[in-house]
Amino acid sequence: MLINEMKKINIKKKKILIRLDLNVPIKNKKITSHARIKASIPTIKLALKNKAKIIIISHLGRPKEGKFKKKYSLLPIVKYLKKILYKTKIYFSKKINNKIKIKFGEILILENVRFNIGEYKNNIELSKKYASLCEIFVMDAFGTSHRKEASTYGVGIYSKITCAGPLFISEIKSLKKSLKNPKRPLVTILGGSKISTKFKILKKLAKISDTVIVGGGIANTFLSINNNVGKSIHEKNFINLAQQLIKNYNIIIPKDLKVQKKTSKKIIYLNKKYNNIKNNEEIMDIGEKSIKKAKKIIKKAKTIIWNGPIGVFENINFRKGTKKIAQFISKNKTAFSLAGGGDTLSVIKMFNIKEKISYISTGGGAFLEFIEGKELPTIKMLKKRFILKKIKR
């Protein structure tokens, strides 16, 4: 791989700046999923093992630049890391500050990078300010690699040495493994509410997959080609494109569904055939026959790519389809299974199947864009820095 790797360069007793993806869900001041933090721990421990002076930066949510908002503060994450790395001194600073002195084997975590003016637009001065903090910059936030921002891209341009962390490298290798000469049958499961946000990736995956199983609002758009979908989420502007896809590729849409119907007194839940949805009904999940068909397909798969829930899994009444799909994937021990995306991570945690998925990507948008075939800005930057390093030699 034409990228400088953290594991292959000398970081011993160096001052290093690590860009991590600590963008975790927080509710009532409590972290509800620690997956991304835990995925970053090996990188931090590698730096500690080499007695480096460590500065960590990350984003959380999408706050307005230049304005501090408590709900976007990294403080809950800092407190969690202090518990996990209790033997290590960890400091927290609200400002980008060179004056805070840390010793070898200590960590300084800076406040949410998106509070800084110029972060979103990859401001040169801000990028240089980050770069001035370190001898080595480590990009290990794959989940933000599709964004050309000061803390992901600009800092890498201006740092003395720039490299990719082990999690970043692992993400790329696993994604490439799924897309280049995968073992077949290759089955893709794609859920989510909007086909518009995933149309390009759906087209790319349909081309390379033996079978694509669709769910959620994406499936509703396919169903609406020849059927009434009532009040269900679907996108009329994409019906013609969906029609072309289903004509040319093996795309499986649900044949029976679970719907809800609201009356003046209560909400009624019904099982319906795909061609019998009424105007006042809303599709919320797939039905029993569709679950059984998915089971047969997933059971035979040798490679599985999974992104997005199949139904409104947050509601216990419409969780079964997503739960069963997740379990079918986890029970296929002969397949290489790759899962990614924020909602997918929530599903994996909910049904406790983390250990049974071959690889779980921390990326959401980056995961989708990489699979789509785009060269992500940060990867482009890392390749550029690798080439410049070779020229200087």
Coordinates of C-alpha atoms in Angstrom, one line a residue:
M1 CA 0.0 0.0 0.0
L2 CA 1.5 3.3 -1.1
I3 CA 0.9 5.0 2.3
N4 CA 3.2 5.7 5.2
E5 CA 2.1 3.4 8.1
M6 CA 2.4 4.3 11.8
K7 CA 3.6 0.7 12.5
K8 CA 6.5 1.1 10.1
I9 CA 8.0 4.4 11.2
N10 CA 9.9 5.4 14.3
I11 CA 7.5 7.0 16.8
K12 CA 9.6 6.3 19.9
K13 CA 9.8 9.4 22.1
K14 CA 8.3 11.5 19.4
K15 CA 5.6 14.1 19.8
I16 CA 2.7 12.8 17.8
L17 CA -0.8 14.1 16.9
I18 CA -3.4 11.4 16.3
R19 CA -6.7 12.2 14.5
L20 CA -9.2 9.7 15.8
D21 CA -12.9 9.2 15.1
L22 CA -14.4 9.5 18.6
N23 CA -17.8 10.6 17.2
V24 CA -19.9 8.4 19.4
P25 CA -23.6 8.7 20.3
I26 CA -24.2 10.4 23.6
K27 CA -27.6 10.6 25.4
N28 CA -28.3 12.2 28.7
K29 CA -24.5 12.8 29.1
K30 CA -23.8 9.1 28.7
I31 CA -22.1 7.3 25.8
T32 CA -24.5 4.8 24.4
S33 CA -22.1 3.1 22.0
H34 CA -18.3 2.8 22.8
A35 CA -17.5 1.0 19.5
R36 CA -15.5 3.7 17.9
I37 CA -13.5 4.5 21.0
K38 CA -12.7 0.9 21.6
A39 CA -11.6 0.5 18.0
S40 CA -9.1 3.4 18.6
I41 CA -7.5 2.0 21.8
P42 CA -4.9 -0.2 20.0
T43 CA -3.5 2.9 18.2
I44 CA -3.3 4.8 21.5
K45 CA -1.6 1.9 23.2
L46 CA 0.9 1.6 20.3
A47 CA 1.9 5.2 20.9
L48 CA 2.1 4.7 24.7
K49 CA 4.3 1.6 24.2
N50 CA 6.7 3.8 22.3
K51 CA 6.7 6.4 25.1
A52 CA 5.5 9.1 22.7
K53 CA 4.1 12.4 23.7
I54 CA 0.5 12.0 22.5
I55 CA -2.0 14.6 21.4
I56 CA -5.4 13.4 20.3
I57 CA -7.9 15.3 18.2
S58 CA -11.4 14.3 17.1
H59 CA -14.8 15.7 16.2
L60 CA -18.2 15.0 17.8
G61 CA -21.4 15.8 15.9
R62 CA -21.8 18.9 13.7
P63 CA -21.6 22.0 15.9
K64 CA -21.5 25.5 14.6
E65 CA -17.9 26.7 14.2
G66 CA -16.6 29.2 16.7
K67 CA -19.4 28.4 19.2
F68 CA -19.0 26.1 22.2
K69 CA -22.0 23.9 22.9
K70 CA -21.8 21.6 25.9
K71 CA -23.6 18.7 24.2
Y72 CA -20.8 18.5 21.6
S73 CA -17.9 18.6 24.1
L74 CA -15.5 15.7 24.1
L75 CA -15.4 15.7 27.9
P76 CA -17.6 12.5 28.4
I77 CA -15.1 10.7 26.0
V78 CA -12.1 12.1 27.9
K79 CA -13.6 10.7 31.2
Y80 CA -14.2 7.3 29.6
L81 CA -10.6 7.1 28.3
K82 CA -9.3 8.0 31.7
K83 CA -11.2 4.9 33.1
I84 CA -9.9 2.7 30.3
L85 CA -6.3 4.0 30.4
Y86 CA -6.3 4.6 34.2
K87 CA -2.5 4.1 34.4
T88 CA -1.8 7.0 32.0
K89 CA -2.0 10.7 32.8
I90 CA -4.6 12.3 30.5
Y91 CA -5.0 16.0 30.1
F92 CA -7.8 17.9 28.4
S93 CA -7.6 21.3 26.8
K94 CA -10.3 23.5 25.3
K95 CA -7.7 25.4 23.1
I96 CA -5.1 24.4 20.6
N97 CA -2.2 25.2 22.8
N98 CA 1.5 24.5 22.5
K99 CA 2.1 25.8 26.1
I100 CA 0.7 22.7 27.8
K101 CA 3.7 20.5 28.6
I102 CA 3.2 16.8 28.6
K103 CA 5.8 14.1 29.3
F104 CA 6.6 11.0 27.3
G105 CA 3.9 8.4 27.8
E106 CA 1.2 11.1 28.6
I107 CA -1.8 12.1 26.6
L108 CA -3.3 15.5 25.8
I109 CA -6.8 15.5 24.3
L110 CA -8.0 18.7 22.6
E111 CA -11.6 19.8 22.5
N112 CA -13.9 19.0 19.6
V113 CA -12.1 20.2 16.4
R114 CA -15.3 21.4 14.9
F115 CA -15.5 24.2 17.5
N116 CA -12.5 25.7 15.7
I117 CA -13.2 28.3 13.0
G118 CA -12.0 27.0 9.6
E119 CA -12.2 23.3 10.4
Y120 CA -15.0 22.5 7.9
K121 CA -13.4 24.5 5.1
N122 CA -9.9 23.1 5.6
N123 CA -8.5 26.5 6.5
I124 CA -4.7 26.7 5.8
E125 CA -3.8 28.6 9.0
L126 CA -5.8 26.2 11.2
S127 CA -4.2 23.2 9.4
K128 CA -0.7 24.7 10.1
K129 CA -1.6 25.3 13.7
Y130 CA -2.5 21.6 14.1
A131 CA 0.7 20.6 12.3
S132 CA 2.8 22.8 14.6
L133 CA 1.8 20.6 17.5
C134 CA 3.7 17.6 16.4
E135 CA 6.7 15.9 14.8
I136 CA 4.4 13.2 13.3
F137 CA 0.8 13.3 12.3
V138 CA -1.2 10.0 12.4
M139 CA -4.5 9.9 10.5
D140 CA -6.5 7.1 12.1
A141 CA -10.1 8.4 11.6
F142 CA -11.3 6.4 8.6
G143 CA -14.9 7.5 9.3
T144 CA -13.9 11.1 8.4
S145 CA -11.6 10.3 5.5
H146 CA -14.3 11.4 2.9
R147 CA -14.2 15.0 4.3
K148 CA -11.5 17.5 3.3
E149 CA -11.2 19.3 6.6
A150 CA -8.3 20.9 8.5
S151 CA -8.0 18.1 11.1
T152 CA -8.1 15.3 8.5
Y153 CA -6.6 16.7 5.3
G154 CA -4.9 20.0 5.9
V155 CA -2.8 19.0 8.9
G156 CA -1.5 16.0 6.9
I157 CA -0.2 18.3 4.2
Y158 CA 1.7 20.6 6.5
S159 CA 3.0 18.1 9.1
K160 CA 6.7 17.1 9.0
I161 CA 5.8 13.4 8.8
T162 CA 2.3 12.1 8.0
C163 CA 1.2 8.5 8.2
A164 CA -1.9 6.3 8.6
G165 CA -2.8 4.5 11.8
P166 CA -3.4 0.8 12.2
L167 CA -7.2 1.1 12.3
F168 CA -7.2 3.2 9.1
I169 CA -5.0 0.6 7.3
S170 CA -7.2 -2.2 8.6
E171 CA -10.3 -0.5 7.2
I172 CA -8.8 -0.1 3.7
K173 CA -7.5 -3.7 3.6
S174 CA -10.9 -5.2 4.7
L175 CA -12.9 -3.1 2.2
K176 CA -10.5 -4.1 -0.6
K177 CA -10.8 -7.7 0.4
S178 CA -14.6 -7.6 0.0
L179 CA -14.5 -5.8 -3.4
K180 CA -11.5 -7.3 -5.2
N181 CA -12.0 -11.0 -6.2
P182 CA -14.4 -11.8 -3.4
K183 CA -15.5 -15.4 -2.7
R184 CA -18.8 -16.1 -4.2
P185 CA -21.7 -16.0 -3.9
L186 CA -21.4 -12.3 -2.9
V187 CA -24.5 -11.1 -1.1
T188 CA -25.2 -7.4 -0.3
I189 CA -27.8 -6.4 2.2
L190 CA -28.7 -2.7 1.9
G191 CA -31.2 -0.9 4.1
G192 CA -32.0 2.7 5.0
S193 CA -34.6 5.2 4.4
K194 CA -33.5 6.9 1.2
I195 CA -32.4 5.4 -2.2
S196 CA -31.2 8.8 -3.3
T197 CA -28.3 8.8 -0.8
K198 CA -27.3 5.3 -1.7
F199 CA -28.2 5.0 -5.4
K200 CA -24.6 5.1 -6.6
I201 CA -23.4 2.5 -4.1
L202 CA -26.5 0.4 -4.8
K203 CA -25.6 0.4 -8.6
K204 CA -21.9 -0.4 -7.9
L205 CA -22.8 -3.3 -5.5
A206 CA -25.5 -4.6 -7.8
K207 CA -22.8 -4.9 -10.5
I208 CA -20.4 -6.9 -8.4
S209 CA -22.9 -8.9 -6.2
D210 CA -24.7 -12.1 -7.1
T211 CA -27.7 -11.0 -5.0
V212 CA -28.7 -7.7 -3.4
I213 CA -31.4 -7.7 -0.7
V214 CA -33.0 -4.3 -0.1
G215 CA -35.0 -3.1 2.8
G216 CA -36.4 0.0 4.4
G217 CA -37.3 3.1 2.3
I218 CA -34.9 1.8 -0.4
A219 CA -37.1 -1.3 -0.8
N220 CA -40.3 0.9 -0.8
T221 CA -39.0 2.8 -3.8
F222 CA -38.6 -0.5 -5.7
L223 CA -42.0 -1.7 -4.5
S224 CA -43.6 1.6 -5.7
I225 CA -42.7 0.8 -9.4
N226 CA -45.9 -1.2 -9.8
N227 CA -47.5 -1.1 -6.4
N228 CA -49.2 1.3 -3.9
V229 CA -47.0 1.9 -0.9
G230 CA -49.4 4.1 1.0
K231 CA -47.8 6.5 3.5
S232 CA -44.5 4.7 3.4
I233 CA -41.2 6.5 2.9
H234 CA -40.2 6.3 -0.8
E235 CA -38.8 8.5 -3.5
K236 CA -40.8 9.1 -6.6
N237 CA -38.0 10.7 -8.5
F238 CA -36.0 7.5 -8.3
I239 CA -38.6 5.1 -9.5
N240 CA -37.4 5.0 -13.1
L241 CA -33.8 4.4 -12.0
A242 CA -34.9 1.7 -9.6
Q243 CA -36.8 0.1 -12.5
Q244 CA -33.6 0.0 -14.6
L245 CA -31.6 -1.6 -11.7
I246 CA -34.2 -4.3 -11.0
K247 CA -34.3 -5.1 -14.7
N248 CA -30.6 -5.6 -15.1
Y249 CA -29.5 -7.0 -11.7
N250 CA -30.6 -9.6 -9.2
I251 CA -32.3 -7.4 -6.6
I252 CA -34.5 -9.0 -4.1
I253 CA -37.4 -6.9 -2.8
P254 CA -39.8 -8.1 0.0
K255 CA -42.9 -9.9 -1.0
D256 CA -44.7 -9.5 2.4
L257 CA -44.5 -6.7 4.9
K258 CA -45.5 -5.5 8.3
V259 CA -47.4 -2.3 8.2
Q260 CA -49.0 0.1 10.6
K261 CA -52.3 1.9 10.3
K262 CA -53.3 4.8 12.5
T263 CA -56.9 5.3 13.4
S264 CA -58.5 8.0 15.6
K265 CA -58.3 5.7 18.6
K266 CA -55.2 3.5 18.1
I267 CA -52.4 2.2 15.9
I268 CA -53.1 -1.1 14.2
Y269 CA -50.3 -3.5 13.1
L270 CA -50.9 -5.7 10.1
N271 CA -49.1 -8.3 7.9
K272 CA -49.7 -7.6 4.3
K273 CA -48.7 -8.8 0.8
Y274 CA -46.5 -6.4 -1.1
N275 CA -49.3 -5.7 -3.7
N276 CA -52.1 -5.1 -1.1
I277 CA -50.9 -1.9 0.7
K278 CA -53.7 0.7 1.3
N279 CA -53.4 4.5 1.2
N280 CA -53.6 4.8 5.0
E281 CA -51.0 2.2 5.7
E282 CA -47.2 2.5 6.3
I283 CA -44.6 -0.1 5.6
M284 CA -42.4 -0.6 8.7
D285 CA -40.7 -4.0 8.3
I286 CA -40.4 -7.1 6.1
G287 CA -42.7 -10.1 6.7
E288 CA -42.1 -13.8 7.5
K289 CA -41.9 -15.0 3.9
S290 CA -39.3 -12.4 3.0
I291 CA -37.3 -13.3 6.2
K292 CA -37.3 -17.0 5.1
K293 CA -36.1 -16.1 1.6
A294 CA -33.3 -13.9 3.0
K295 CA -32.2 -16.7 5.2
K296 CA -31.7 -19.1 2.3
I297 CA -29.7 -16.5 0.3
I298 CA -27.5 -15.4 3.3
K299 CA -26.9 -19.0 4.3
K300 CA -25.2 -19.8 0.9
A301 CA -23.2 -16.6 0.8
K302 CA -19.3 -16.7 0.9
T303 CA -19.0 -12.9 1.1
I304 CA -21.5 -10.6 2.7
I305 CA -21.6 -6.7 2.6
W306 CA -24.1 -5.2 5.0
N307 CA -25.2 -1.6 5.4
G308 CA -28.3 -0.4 7.1
P309 CA -31.3 -1.8 8.9
I310 CA -34.2 -3.6 7.0
G311 CA -37.0 -1.9 8.9
V312 CA -37.8 0.5 11.7
F313 CA -35.7 -1.5 14.2
E314 CA -35.9 1.2 16.9
N315 CA -39.5 0.2 17.4
I316 CA -39.8 -3.2 19.1
N317 CA -42.9 -4.0 16.9
F318 CA -40.9 -3.7 13.7
R319 CA -37.5 -5.1 14.9
K320 CA -37.8 -8.7 13.7
G321 CA -36.7 -8.3 10.1
T322 CA -33.5 -6.5 11.0
K323 CA -32.9 -8.9 14.0
K324 CA -33.3 -12.0 11.8
I325 CA -31.1 -10.6 9.0
A326 CA -28.4 -9.8 11.6
Q327 CA -28.6 -13.2 13.1
F328 CA -28.4 -15.0 9.7
I329 CA -25.3 -13.0 8.8
S330 CA -23.7 -13.8 12.2
K331 CA -24.4 -17.5 11.9
N332 CA -22.8 -17.9 8.5
K333 CA -19.3 -19.0 9.8
T334 CA -17.9 -19.7 6.3
A335 CA -18.5 -16.3 4.9
F336 CA -16.4 -13.1 5.2
S337 CA -18.9 -10.6 6.5
L338 CA -18.3 -6.8 6.3
A339 CA -20.6 -4.4 8.0
G340 CA -20.5 -0.6 8.2
G341 CA -22.5 2.5 8.9
G342 CA -23.8 4.2 12.0
D343 CA -27.2 2.5 12.2
T344 CA -25.6 -0.9 11.4
L345 CA -23.3 -0.5 14.4
S346 CA -26.3 0.2 16.6
V347 CA -28.0 -3.0 15.2
I348 CA -24.8 -5.0 15.9
K349 CA -24.7 -3.8 19.5
M350 CA -28.4 -4.3 20.1
F351 CA -28.3 -7.9 19.0
N352 CA -24.8 -8.6 20.5
I353 CA -23.2 -10.1 17.4
K354 CA -20.0 -8.0 17.2
E355 CA -17.7 -11.1 17.7
K356 CA -19.5 -12.9 14.9
I357 CA -19.0 -10.3 12.1
S358 CA -15.7 -10.7 10.2
Y359 CA -15.0 -7.0 10.0
I360 CA -17.0 -4.0 11.3
S361 CA -16.1 -0.7 9.6
T362 CA -16.2 2.4 11.8
G363 CA -17.0 4.5 8.8
G364 CA -20.4 5.7 7.7
G365 CA -20.2 8.0 4.7
A366 CA -16.5 7.0 4.1
F367 CA -17.5 3.3 4.1
L368 CA -20.1 4.0 1.4
E369 CA -18.0 6.3 -0.8
F370 CA -15.0 3.9 -0.7
I371 CA -17.3 1.0 -1.8
E372 CA -18.8 3.3 -4.4
G373 CA -15.3 3.5 -5.9
K374 CA -14.4 7.1 -5.0
E375 CA -10.8 8.0 -4.0
L376 CA -11.3 9.6 -0.6
P377 CA -9.6 12.9 -0.1
T378 CA -7.6 11.8 3.0
I379 CA -6.3 8.7 1.2
K380 CA -5.3 10.9 -1.7
M381 CA -3.4 13.1 0.7
L382 CA -1.6 10.2 2.4
K383 CA -0.6 8.8 -1.0
K384 CA 0.8 12.3 -2.0
R385 CA 2.8 12.5 1.3
F386 CA 4.2 9.0 0.6
I387 CA 5.3 10.0 -2.9
L388 CA 6.9 13.2 -1.7
K389 CA 8.8 11.3 1.0
K390 CA 10.2 8.9 -1.6
I391 CA 11.3 11.8 -3.9
K392 CA 13.1 13.5 -1.0
R393 CA 15.0 10.3 -0.3

